[in-house]
Tab-separated table of C-alpha atoms in Angstrom:
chain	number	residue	atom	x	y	z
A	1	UNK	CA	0.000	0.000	0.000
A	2	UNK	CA	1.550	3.062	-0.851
A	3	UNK	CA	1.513	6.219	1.801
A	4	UNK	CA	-0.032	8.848	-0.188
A	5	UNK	CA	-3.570	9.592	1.141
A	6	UNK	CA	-5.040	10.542	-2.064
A	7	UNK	CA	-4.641	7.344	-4.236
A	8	UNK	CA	-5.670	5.195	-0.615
A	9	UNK	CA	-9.150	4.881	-1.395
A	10	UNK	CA	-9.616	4.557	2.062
A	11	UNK	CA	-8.469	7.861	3.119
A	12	UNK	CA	-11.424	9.555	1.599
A	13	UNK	CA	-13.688	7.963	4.608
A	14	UNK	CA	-11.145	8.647	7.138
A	15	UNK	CA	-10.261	11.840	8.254
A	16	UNK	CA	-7.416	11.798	10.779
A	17	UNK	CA	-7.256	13.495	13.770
A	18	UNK	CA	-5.147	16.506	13.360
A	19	UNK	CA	-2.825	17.057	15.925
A	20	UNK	CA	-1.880	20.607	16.839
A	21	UNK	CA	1.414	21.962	18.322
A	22	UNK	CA	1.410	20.052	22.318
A	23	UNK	CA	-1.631	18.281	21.483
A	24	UNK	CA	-2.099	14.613	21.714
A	25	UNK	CA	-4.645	11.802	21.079
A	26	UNK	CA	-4.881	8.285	21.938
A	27	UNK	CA	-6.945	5.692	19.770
A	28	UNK	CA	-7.530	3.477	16.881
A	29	UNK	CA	-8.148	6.204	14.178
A	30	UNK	CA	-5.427	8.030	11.679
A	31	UNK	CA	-4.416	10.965	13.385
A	32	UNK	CA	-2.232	13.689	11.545
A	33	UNK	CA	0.402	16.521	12.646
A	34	UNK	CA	1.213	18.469	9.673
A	35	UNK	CA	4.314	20.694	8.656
A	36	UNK	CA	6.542	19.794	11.460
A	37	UNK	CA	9.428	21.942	11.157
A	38	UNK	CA	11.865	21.764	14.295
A	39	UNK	CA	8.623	20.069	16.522
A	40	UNK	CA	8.475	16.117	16.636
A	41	UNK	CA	5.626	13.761	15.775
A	42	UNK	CA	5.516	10.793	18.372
A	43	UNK	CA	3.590	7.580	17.570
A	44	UNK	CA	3.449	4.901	20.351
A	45	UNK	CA	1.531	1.973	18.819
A	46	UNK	CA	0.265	-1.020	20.797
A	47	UNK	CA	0.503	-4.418	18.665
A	48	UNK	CA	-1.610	-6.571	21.263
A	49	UNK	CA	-4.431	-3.380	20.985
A	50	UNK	CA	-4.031	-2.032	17.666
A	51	UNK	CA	-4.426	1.350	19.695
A	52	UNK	CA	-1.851	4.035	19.303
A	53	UNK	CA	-1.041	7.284	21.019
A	54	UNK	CA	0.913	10.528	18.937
A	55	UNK	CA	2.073	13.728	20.445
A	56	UNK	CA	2.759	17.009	18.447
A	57	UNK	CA	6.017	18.215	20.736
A	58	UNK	CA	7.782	21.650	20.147
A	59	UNK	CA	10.481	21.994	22.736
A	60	UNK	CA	12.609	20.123	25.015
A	61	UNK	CA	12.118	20.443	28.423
A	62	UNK	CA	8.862	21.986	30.483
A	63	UNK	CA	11.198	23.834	33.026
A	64	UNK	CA	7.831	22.612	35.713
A	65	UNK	CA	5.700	23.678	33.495
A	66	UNK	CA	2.302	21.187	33.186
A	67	UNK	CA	-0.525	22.942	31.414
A	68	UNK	CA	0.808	21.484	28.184
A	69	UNK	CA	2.157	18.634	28.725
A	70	UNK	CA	2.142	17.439	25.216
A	71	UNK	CA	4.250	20.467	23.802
A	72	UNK	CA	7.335	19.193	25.646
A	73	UNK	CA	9.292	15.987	25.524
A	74	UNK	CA	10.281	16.026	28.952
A	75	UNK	CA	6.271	15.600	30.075
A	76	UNK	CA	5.081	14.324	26.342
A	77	UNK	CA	6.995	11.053	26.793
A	78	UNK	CA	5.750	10.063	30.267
A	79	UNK	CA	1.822	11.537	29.139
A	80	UNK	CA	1.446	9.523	26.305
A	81	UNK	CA	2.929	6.498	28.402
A	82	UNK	CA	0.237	6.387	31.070
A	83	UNK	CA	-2.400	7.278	28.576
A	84	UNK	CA	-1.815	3.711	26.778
A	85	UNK	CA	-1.171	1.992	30.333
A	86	UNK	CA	-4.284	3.324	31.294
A	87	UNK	CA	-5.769	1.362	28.398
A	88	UNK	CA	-4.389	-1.341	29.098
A	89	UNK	CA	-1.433	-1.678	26.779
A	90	UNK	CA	2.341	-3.051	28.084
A	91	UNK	CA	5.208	-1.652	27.207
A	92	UNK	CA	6.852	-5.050	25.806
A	93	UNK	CA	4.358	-4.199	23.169
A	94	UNK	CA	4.714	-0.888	22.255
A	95	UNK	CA	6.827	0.470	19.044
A	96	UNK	CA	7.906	3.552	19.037
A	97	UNK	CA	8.775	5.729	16.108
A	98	UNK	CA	9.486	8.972	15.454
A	99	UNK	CA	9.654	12.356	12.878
A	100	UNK	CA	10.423	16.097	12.916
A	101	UNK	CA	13.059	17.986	14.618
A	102	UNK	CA	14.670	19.831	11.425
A	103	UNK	CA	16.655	22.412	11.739
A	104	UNK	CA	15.156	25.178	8.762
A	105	UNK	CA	16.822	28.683	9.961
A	106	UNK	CA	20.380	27.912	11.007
A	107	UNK	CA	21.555	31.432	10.953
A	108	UNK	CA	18.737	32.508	13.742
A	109	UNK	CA	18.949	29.076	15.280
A	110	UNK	CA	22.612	30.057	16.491
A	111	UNK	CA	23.637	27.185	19.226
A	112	UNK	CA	19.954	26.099	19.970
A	113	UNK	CA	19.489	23.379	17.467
A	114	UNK	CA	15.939	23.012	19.231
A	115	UNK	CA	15.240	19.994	16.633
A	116	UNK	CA	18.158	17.965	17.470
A	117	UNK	CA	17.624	18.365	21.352
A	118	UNK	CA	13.479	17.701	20.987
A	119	UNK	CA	14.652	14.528	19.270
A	120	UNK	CA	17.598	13.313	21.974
A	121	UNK	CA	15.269	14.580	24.802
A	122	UNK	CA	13.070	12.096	23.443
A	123	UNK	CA	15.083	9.122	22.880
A	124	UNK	CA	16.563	10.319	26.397
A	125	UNK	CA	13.103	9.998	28.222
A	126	UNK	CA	12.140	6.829	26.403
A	127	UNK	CA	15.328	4.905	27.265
A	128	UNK	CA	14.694	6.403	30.743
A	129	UNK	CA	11.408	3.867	30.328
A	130	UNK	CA	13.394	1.311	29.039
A	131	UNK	CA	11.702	1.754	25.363
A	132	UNK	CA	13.215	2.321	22.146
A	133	UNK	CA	12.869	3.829	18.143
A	134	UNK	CA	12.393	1.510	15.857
A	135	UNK	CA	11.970	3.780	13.181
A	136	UNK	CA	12.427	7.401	12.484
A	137	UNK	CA	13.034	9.967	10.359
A	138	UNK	CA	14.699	13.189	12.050
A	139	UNK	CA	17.268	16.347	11.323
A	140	UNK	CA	17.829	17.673	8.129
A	141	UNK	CA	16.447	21.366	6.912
A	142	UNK	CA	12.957	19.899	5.581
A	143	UNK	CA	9.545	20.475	6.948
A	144	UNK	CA	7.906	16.730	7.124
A	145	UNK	CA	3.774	15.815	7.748
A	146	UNK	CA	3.698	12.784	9.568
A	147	UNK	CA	0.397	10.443	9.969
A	148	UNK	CA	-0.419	7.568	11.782
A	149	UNK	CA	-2.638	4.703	11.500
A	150	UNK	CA	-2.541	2.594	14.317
A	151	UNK	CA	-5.448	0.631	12.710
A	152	UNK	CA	-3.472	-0.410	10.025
A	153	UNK	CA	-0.902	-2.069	11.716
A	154	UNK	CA	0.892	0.905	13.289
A	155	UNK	CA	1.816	2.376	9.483
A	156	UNK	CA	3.726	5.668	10.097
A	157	UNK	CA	3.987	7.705	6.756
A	158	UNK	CA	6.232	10.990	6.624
A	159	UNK	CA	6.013	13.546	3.257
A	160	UNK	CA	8.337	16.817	2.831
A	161	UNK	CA	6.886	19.578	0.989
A	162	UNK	CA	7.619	17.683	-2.392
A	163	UNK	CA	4.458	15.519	-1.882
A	164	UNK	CA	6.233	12.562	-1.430
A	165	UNK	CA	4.783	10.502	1.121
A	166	UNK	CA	6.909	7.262	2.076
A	167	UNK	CA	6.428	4.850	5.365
A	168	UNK	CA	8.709	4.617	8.017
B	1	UNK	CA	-5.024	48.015	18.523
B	2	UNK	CA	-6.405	50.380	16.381
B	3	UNK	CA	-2.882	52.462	17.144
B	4	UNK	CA	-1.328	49.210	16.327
B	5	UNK	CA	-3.498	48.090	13.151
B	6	UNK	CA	-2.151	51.621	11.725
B	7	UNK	CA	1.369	51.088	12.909
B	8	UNK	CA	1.406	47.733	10.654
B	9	UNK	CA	-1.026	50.067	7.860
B	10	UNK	CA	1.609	52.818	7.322
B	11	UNK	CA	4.812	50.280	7.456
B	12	UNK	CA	3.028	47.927	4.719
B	13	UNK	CA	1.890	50.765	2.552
B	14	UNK	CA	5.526	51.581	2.419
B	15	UNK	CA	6.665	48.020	1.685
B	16	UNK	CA	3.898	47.954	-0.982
B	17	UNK	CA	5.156	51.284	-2.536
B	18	UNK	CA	8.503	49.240	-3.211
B	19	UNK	CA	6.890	46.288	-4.369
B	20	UNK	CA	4.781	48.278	-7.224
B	21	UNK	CA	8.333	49.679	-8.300
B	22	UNK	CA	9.779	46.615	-8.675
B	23	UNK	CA	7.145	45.061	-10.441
B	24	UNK	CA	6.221	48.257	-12.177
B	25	UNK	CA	2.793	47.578	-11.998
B	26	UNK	CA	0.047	48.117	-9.027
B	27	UNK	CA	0.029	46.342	-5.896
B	28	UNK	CA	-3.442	46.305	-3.751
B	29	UNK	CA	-3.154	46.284	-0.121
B	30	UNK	CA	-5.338	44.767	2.270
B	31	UNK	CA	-6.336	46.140	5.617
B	32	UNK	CA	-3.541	44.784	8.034
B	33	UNK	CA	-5.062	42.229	10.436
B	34	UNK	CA	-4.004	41.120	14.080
B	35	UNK	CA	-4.136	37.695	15.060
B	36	UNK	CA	-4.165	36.206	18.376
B	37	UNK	CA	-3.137	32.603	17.268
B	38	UNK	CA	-2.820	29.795	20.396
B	39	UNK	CA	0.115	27.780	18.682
B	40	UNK	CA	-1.784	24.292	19.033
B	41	UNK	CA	-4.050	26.028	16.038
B	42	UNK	CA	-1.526	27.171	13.493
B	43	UNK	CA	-2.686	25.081	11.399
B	44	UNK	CA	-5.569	26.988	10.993
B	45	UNK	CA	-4.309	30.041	9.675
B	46	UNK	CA	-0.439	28.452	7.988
B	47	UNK	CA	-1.148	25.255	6.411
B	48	UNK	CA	1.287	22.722	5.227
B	49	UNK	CA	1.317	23.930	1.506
B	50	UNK	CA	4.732	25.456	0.096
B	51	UNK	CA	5.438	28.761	0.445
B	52	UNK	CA	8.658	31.103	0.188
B	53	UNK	CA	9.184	32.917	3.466
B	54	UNK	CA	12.143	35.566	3.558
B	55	UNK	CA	12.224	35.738	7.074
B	56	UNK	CA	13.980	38.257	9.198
B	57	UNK	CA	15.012	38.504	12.818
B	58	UNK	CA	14.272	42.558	14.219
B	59	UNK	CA	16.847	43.416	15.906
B	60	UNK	CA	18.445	47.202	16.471
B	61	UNK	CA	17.486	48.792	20.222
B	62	UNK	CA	15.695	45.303	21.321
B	63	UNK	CA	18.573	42.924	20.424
B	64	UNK	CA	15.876	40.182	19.400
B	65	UNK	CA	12.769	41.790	18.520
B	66	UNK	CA	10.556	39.428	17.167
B	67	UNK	CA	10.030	38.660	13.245
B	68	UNK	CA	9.382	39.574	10.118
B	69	UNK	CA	8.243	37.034	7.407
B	70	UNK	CA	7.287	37.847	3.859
B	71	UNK	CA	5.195	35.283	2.746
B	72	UNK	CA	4.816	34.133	-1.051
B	73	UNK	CA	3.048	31.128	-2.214
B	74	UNK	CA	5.317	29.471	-4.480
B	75	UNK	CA	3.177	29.755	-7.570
B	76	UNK	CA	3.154	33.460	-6.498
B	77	UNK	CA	7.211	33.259	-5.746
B	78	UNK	CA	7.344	32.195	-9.708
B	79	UNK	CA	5.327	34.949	-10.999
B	80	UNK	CA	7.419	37.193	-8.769
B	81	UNK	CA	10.767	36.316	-10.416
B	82	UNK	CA	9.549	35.651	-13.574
B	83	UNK	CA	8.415	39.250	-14.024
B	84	UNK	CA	11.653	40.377	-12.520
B	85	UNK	CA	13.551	38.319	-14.231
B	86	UNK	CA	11.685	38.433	-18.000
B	87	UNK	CA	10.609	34.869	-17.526
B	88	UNK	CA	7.388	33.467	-18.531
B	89	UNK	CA	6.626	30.027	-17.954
B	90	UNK	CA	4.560	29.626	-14.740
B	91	UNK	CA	5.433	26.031	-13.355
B	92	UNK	CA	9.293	25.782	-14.189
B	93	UNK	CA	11.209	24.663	-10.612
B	94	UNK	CA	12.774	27.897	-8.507
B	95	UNK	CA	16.639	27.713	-9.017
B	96	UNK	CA	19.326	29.726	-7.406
B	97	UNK	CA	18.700	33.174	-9.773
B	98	UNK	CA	14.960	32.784	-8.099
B	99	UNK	CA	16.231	32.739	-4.458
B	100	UNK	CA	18.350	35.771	-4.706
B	101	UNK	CA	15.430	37.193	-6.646
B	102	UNK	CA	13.315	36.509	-3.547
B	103	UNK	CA	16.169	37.448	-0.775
B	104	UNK	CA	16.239	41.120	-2.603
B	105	UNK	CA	12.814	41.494	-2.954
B	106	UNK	CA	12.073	40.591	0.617
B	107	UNK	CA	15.545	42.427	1.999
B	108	UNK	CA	13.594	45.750	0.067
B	109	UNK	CA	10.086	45.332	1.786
B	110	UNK	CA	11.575	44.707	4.974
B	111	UNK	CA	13.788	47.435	5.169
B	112	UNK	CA	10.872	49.835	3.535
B	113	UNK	CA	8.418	48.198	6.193
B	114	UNK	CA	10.916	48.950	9.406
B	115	UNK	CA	11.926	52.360	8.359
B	116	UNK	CA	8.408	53.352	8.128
B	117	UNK	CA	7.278	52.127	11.451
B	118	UNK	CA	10.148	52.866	13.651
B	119	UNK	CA	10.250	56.520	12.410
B	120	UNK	CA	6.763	56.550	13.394
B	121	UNK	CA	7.933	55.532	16.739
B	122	UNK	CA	10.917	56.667	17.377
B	123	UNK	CA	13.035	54.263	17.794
B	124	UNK	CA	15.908	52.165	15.695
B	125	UNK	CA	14.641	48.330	14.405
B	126	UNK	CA	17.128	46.957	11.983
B	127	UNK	CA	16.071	43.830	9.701
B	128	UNK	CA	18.756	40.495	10.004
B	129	UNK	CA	20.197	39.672	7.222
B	130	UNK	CA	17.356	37.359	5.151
B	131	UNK	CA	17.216	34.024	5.553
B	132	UNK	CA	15.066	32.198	2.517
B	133	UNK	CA	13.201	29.004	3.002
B	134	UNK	CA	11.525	27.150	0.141
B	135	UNK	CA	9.082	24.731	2.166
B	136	UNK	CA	6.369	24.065	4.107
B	137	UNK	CA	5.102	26.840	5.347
B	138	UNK	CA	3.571	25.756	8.933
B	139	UNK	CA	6.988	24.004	9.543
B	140	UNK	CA	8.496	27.361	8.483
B	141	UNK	CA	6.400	29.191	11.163
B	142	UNK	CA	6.345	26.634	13.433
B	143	UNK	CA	10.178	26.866	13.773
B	144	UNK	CA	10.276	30.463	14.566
B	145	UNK	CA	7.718	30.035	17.004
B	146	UNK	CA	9.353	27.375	18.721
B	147	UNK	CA	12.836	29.589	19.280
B	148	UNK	CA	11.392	32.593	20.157
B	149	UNK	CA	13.346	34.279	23.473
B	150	UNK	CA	10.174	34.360	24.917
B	151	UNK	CA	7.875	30.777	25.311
B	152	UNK	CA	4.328	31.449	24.703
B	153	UNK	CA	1.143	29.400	23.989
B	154	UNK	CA	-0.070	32.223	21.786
B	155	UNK	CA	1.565	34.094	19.133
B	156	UNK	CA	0.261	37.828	17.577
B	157	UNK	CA	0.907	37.911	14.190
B	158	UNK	CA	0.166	41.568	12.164
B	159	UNK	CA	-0.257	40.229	8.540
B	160	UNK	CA	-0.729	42.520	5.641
B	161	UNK	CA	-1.780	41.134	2.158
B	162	UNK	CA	-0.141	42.380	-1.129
B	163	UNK	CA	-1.578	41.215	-3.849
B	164	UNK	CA	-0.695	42.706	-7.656
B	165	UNK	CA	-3.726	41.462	-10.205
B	166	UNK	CA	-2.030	42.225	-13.503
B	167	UNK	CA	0.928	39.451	-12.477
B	168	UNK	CA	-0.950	37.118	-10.294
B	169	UNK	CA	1.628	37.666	-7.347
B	170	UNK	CA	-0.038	37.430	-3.644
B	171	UNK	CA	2.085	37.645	-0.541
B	172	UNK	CA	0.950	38.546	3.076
B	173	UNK	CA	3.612	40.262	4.679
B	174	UNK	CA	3.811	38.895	8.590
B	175	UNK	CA	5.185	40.477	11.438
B	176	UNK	CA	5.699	38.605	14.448
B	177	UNK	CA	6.920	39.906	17.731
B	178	UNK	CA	8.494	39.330	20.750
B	179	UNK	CA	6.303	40.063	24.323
B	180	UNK	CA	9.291	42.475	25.150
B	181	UNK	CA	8.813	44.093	21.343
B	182	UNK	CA	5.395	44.516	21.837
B	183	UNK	CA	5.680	45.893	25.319
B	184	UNK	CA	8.032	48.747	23.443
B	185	UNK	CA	5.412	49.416	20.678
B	186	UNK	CA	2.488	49.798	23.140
B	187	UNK	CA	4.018	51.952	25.745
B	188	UNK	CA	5.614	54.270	22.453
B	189	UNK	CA	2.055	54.564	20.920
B	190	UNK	CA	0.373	55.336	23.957
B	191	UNK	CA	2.732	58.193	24.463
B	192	UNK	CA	2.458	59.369	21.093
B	193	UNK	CA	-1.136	59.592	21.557
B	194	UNK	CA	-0.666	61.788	24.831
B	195	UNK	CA	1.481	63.821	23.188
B	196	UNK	CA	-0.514	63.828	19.664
C-alpha cells in the first residue's frame, strides 16, 4: 500500500485526527500533525491493541511547566505512556517511532538546534522507560507531515513539501 | 489596537510602494489584520502547503525583537521572479537566480516596512540579514515560534496582504513579535497619543 492519502481509497472515509502543536490523542483512528518543522511527531503503537497514542512536541524540556504537557518531551513522553497503560497496553508491546526535529533557519537558530535536542530529549526519556525507536526519520532542513494509523498495523507515513509521502 | 493596526497600515503601505516599483505595476493592499493565534491552532491560519518565506530577525534597540516574514506562495514566488527576471513560464522549478530574486525582494520590503514604522515611533529596528526558506510553510512558522526568546502558547501575528492582479503575485507580509517588542510598541504609541 503506498503512503499517499489521495490514491488510498480509504483515506477519503477517514479523516485523521489533526494534531496541533502540544496536542495529543490516543486511539484506533489516523491521526495527523502536519508541517513539522523543528517540533516532533511521536507515535506509540500497541501491537496486542491495535491502539496508538501521537504527540505534536515543540520543545525540550517543560522547566515545571504542566498545562501542556504534550508540547514538551520532557512531560510528552511520560503523558502519552500512562495514557496507553491506562488502556491497558504493556510496554513489551509498544513500538515507538518517530519524525520532525529539522533544523530550517540555522543562521537565527545560532547554538539552539531546538530539533536535534526535541529529538535526543526524546530518545533520552524513552530509554529512561526502558523503550526504544524503531523507526524514524529526524534532522535535516525539511519540513515533514507525519500520519499515523494505528489501525493499520501501526503504518507511520512521513512527506516533505515535495508531496512525497513514504512509510517509516 | 487600532494604534497598532495603523502602525502595521503605514509600514506595509511603504513596503507595498517598493513592491509596485519593482514590479512596475500596481500592488493592492489589504487592511492589516491582528491575530491572536494559540500555537496548538496554526494550522488553521499556515497550512502545510509550500510557500517562500524571507524571514527576518528585528533586531536594532531590542537585540531580538521578534520577526518579520514575507510570505509568497510558491506559484506566487514564480510569478514574482519571472516578471523580474523576464521569464514566462509559470510552473518551471525555482533555481538559485529565483532565491536571490526573492532574498532582494524581501531584503527591500523589509527594510521599507521597518523604516516606516520605527520613524513613526521613534526608535531604531534593523532587519537580520534574510534568511530564505523554500518549504512548508507551517513548519516554516512553526520553527520560529518554537525559538522565540520568549515561550508562549499564543503568538500575535500583524499580517498585511499584497496582492498585484495584472501578475498574479499574492504575498501577506507577517510580522511577528516578541512580548518584550510589543511591550516597546504599546508603551511608544500610547505616548504618542498623549502627546498627539
Amino acid at each position: 500500500m503506498n503512503g499517499n492519502g489521495m490514491t488510498d481509497p480509504s483515506f477519503q472515509n477517514r479523516m485523521p485526527v489533526m494534531i496541533g502543536i502540544g496536542e495529543y490523542h490516543v486511539g484506533s483512528e489516523p491521526m495527523m500533525a502536519i508541517g513539522l518543522g523543528s517540533c516532533i511527531g511521536l507515535t506509540i503503537y500497541d501491537r496486542d491493541h491495535q491502539i496508538g497514542a501521537m504527540v505534536h512536541i515543540m520543545l525540550p524540556d517543560s522547566s515545571g511547566r504542566s498545562d501542556r504537557p504534550g508540547k514538551y518531551a520532557d512531560t510528552a513522553v511520560p503523558l502519552l505512556l500512562d495514557k496507553l497503560s491506562e488502556k491497558g497496553c504493556r510496554k513489551a508491546s509498544l513500538v515507538v517511532k518517530m519524525a520532525g526535529g529539522a533544523c530550517m533557519f540555522e543562521y537565527f537558530g545560532n547554538n539552539l538546534n531546538i530539533g536535534e535536542r526535541n529529538a535526543e530529549k526524546v530518545r533520552a526519556i524513552l530509554a529512561e522507560n526502558h523503550l526504544r525507536i524503531v523507526a524514524e526519520e529526524v534532522g535535516g532542513k525539511s519540513g515533514r507531515t507525519v500520519a499515523f494509523y494505528p489501525d493499520d498495523g501501526g503504518k507511520v507515513t512521513v512527506r516533505s513539501a515535495d508531496g512525497a509521502a513514504h512509510e517509516i | 489596537m487600532d494604534a497598532m493596526q495603523e502602525l502595521g497600515n503605514i509600514g506595509a503601505a511603504h513596503a507595498a510602494t517598493t513592491l509596485s516599483q519593482m514590479l512596475s505595476s500596481p500592488v493592492e493592499m489589504s487592511v492589516p489584520k491582528i491575530k491572536v493565534v494559540d500555537v496548538a491552532q496554526l494550522a488553521n491560519h499556515i497550512g502545510e502547503e509550500s510557500a517562500a518565506l524571507v524571514v527576518f530577525e528585528l533586531q536594532g534597540e531590542i537585540p531580538h525583537g521578534g520577526y518579520i516574514i514575507i510570505y509568497i506562495s510558491r506559484k506566487s514566488a514564480v510569478q514574482l521572479t519571472n516578471t523580474m527576471l523576464g521569464l514566462t513560464d509559470p510552473d518551471r522549478p525555482l533555481n538559485e537566480m529565483d532565491e536571490s530574486a526573492l532574498l532582494e525582494i524581501g531584503n527591500i520590503m523589509a527594510s521599507a516596512f521597518l523604516d516606516a514604522t520605527a520613524e513613526l515611533l521613534g526608535f531604531i529596528m534593523l532587519p537580520s540579514p534574510p534568511v530564505l526558506t523554500i518549504d512548508m510553510a507551517h513548519a516554516a512558522m512553526q520553527s520560529l515560534i518554537a525559538q522565540m526568546q520568549e515561550e508562549i502558547d499564543e503568538v500575535m501575528l500583524f499580517s498585511t496582504e499584497l496582492v498585484c492582479e495584472e501578475h498574479k503575485i499574492d504575498s501577506d507580509l507577517i510580522m511577528m513579535p516578541e512580548t518584550s517588542m510589543l511591550k516597546t510598541f504599546v508603551e511608544r504609541l500610547e505616548n504618542l497619543m498623549k502627546s498627539g
